Coordinates of C-alpha atoms in Angstrom, one line a residue:
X236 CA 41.9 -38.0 40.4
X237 CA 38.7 -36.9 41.5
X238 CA 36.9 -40.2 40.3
X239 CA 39.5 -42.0 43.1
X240 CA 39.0 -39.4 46.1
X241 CA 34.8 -40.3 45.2
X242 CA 35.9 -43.6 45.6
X243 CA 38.1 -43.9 48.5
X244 CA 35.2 -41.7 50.1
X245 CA 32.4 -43.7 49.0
X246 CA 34.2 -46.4 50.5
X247 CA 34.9 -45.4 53.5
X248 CA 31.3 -44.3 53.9
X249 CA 30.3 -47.5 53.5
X250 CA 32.3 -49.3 55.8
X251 CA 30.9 -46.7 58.3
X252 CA 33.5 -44.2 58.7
X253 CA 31.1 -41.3 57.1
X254 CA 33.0 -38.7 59.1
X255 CA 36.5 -39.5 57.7
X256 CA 34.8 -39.7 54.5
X257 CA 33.8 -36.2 54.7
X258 CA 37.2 -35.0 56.2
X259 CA 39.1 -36.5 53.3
X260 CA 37.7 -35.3 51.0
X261 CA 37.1 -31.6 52.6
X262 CA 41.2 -32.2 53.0
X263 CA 41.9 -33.1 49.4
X264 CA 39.7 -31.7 47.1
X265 CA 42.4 -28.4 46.6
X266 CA 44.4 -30.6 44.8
X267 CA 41.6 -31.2 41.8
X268 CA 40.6 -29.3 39.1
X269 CA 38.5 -25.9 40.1
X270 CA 36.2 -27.8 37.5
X271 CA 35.9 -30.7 39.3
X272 CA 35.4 -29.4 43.1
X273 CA 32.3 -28.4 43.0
X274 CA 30.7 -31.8 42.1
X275 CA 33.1 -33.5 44.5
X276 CA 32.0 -31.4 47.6
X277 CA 28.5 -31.8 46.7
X278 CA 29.3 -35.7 46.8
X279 CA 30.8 -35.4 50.0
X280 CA 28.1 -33.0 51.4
X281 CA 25.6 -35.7 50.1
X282 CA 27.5 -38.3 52.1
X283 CA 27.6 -36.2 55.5
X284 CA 23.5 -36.2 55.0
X285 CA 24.0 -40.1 54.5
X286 CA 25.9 -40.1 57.6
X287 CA 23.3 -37.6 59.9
X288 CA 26.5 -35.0 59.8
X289 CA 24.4 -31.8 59.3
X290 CA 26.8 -29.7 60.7
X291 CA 29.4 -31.0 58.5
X292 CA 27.5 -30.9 55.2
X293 CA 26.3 -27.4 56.1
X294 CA 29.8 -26.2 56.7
X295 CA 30.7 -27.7 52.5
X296 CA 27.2 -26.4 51.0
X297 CA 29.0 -23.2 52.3
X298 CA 32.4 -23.8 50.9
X299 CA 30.8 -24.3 47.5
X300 CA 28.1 -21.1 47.8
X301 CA 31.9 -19.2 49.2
X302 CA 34.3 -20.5 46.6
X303 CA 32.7 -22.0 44.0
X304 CA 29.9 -20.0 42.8
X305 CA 30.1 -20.6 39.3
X306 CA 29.9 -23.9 39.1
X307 CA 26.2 -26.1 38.5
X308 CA 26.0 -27.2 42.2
X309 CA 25.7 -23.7 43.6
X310 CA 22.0 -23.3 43.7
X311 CA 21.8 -26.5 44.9
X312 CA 24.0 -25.8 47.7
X313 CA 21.6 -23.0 48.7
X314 CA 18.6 -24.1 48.5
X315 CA 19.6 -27.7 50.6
X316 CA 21.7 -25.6 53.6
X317 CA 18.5 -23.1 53.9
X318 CA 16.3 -26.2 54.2
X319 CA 18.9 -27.5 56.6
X320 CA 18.5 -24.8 58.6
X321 CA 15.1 -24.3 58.8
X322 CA 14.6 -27.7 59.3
X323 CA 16.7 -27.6 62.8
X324 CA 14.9 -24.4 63.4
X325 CA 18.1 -22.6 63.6
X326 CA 19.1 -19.2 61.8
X327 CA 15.7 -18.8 59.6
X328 CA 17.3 -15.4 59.2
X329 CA 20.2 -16.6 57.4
X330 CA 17.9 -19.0 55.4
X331 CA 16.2 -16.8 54.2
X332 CA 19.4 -15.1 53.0
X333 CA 20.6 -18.3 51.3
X334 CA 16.9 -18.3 49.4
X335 CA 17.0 -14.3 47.7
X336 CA 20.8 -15.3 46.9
X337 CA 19.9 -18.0 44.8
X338 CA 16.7 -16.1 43.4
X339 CA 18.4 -13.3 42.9
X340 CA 21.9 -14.9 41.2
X341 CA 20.7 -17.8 39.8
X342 CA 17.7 -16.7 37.7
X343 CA 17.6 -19.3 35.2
X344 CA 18.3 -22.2 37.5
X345 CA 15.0 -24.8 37.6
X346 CA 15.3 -24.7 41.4
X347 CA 14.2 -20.7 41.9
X348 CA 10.4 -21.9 42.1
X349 CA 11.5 -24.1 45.1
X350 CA 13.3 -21.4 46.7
X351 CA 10.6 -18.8 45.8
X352 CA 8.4 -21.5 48.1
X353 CA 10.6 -21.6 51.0
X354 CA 10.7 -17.8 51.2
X355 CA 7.1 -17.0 50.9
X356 CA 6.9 -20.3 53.5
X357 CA 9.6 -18.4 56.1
X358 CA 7.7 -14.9 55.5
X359 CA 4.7 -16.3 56.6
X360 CA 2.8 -15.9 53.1
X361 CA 1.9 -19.7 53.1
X362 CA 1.0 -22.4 55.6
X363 CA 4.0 -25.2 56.1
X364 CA 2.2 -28.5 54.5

């Protein structure tokens, strides 16, 4: 099931519909596995990137960090919608917010150094390269 929705998406990405992409899977992804959402949303979060939809693949990175917190692409999810943010120069605030609740919930995961950055980077500790 989910292998077809990546699919279908992938497919319709391709032939430039990135958008409806994004929407059908957003749409459909209730009906898989708890296991399997999490990798499918980050999929279709990677393809609203792909498809300059920033608003969109904000709106899933915070569906995963809401609803599927347990699964592998959480940190993930946090890490990429505070960069998103910052990068738009929108709600550093919240950022910032995203970057402790990975540190501080995801302890183990390899991307805390990066987040640890970003903070210290949004605090004013270090320069932006």
């Amino acid at each position: 099931e989910g292998g077809e929705l990546l699919g279908e998406a992938l497919a319709a990405s391709s032939g430039g519909e990135s958008k409806n992409a994004v929407l059908t899977v957003e749409k459909r992804v209730d009906a898989l596995p708890e296991i399997e959402r999490p990798a499918i949303l980050d999929f279709a979060a990677a393809l609203a990137d792909r498809g300059q939809l920033a608003l969109d693949a904000e709106r899933i990175r915070r569906r995963i960090i809401r609803e599927l917190p347990r699964g592998n692409e959480a940190p993930s999810a946090l890490l990429t919608l505070a960069r998103s943010l910052t990068e738009r120069g929108e709600a550093v605030d919240e950022a910032k917010t995203w970057l402790e609740k990975l540190i501080i919930e995801y302890p183990r995961s390899a991307l805390v150094p990066q987040a640890r950055q970003e903070l210290d980077r949004l605090q004013g500790r270090i320069p932006r390269s």
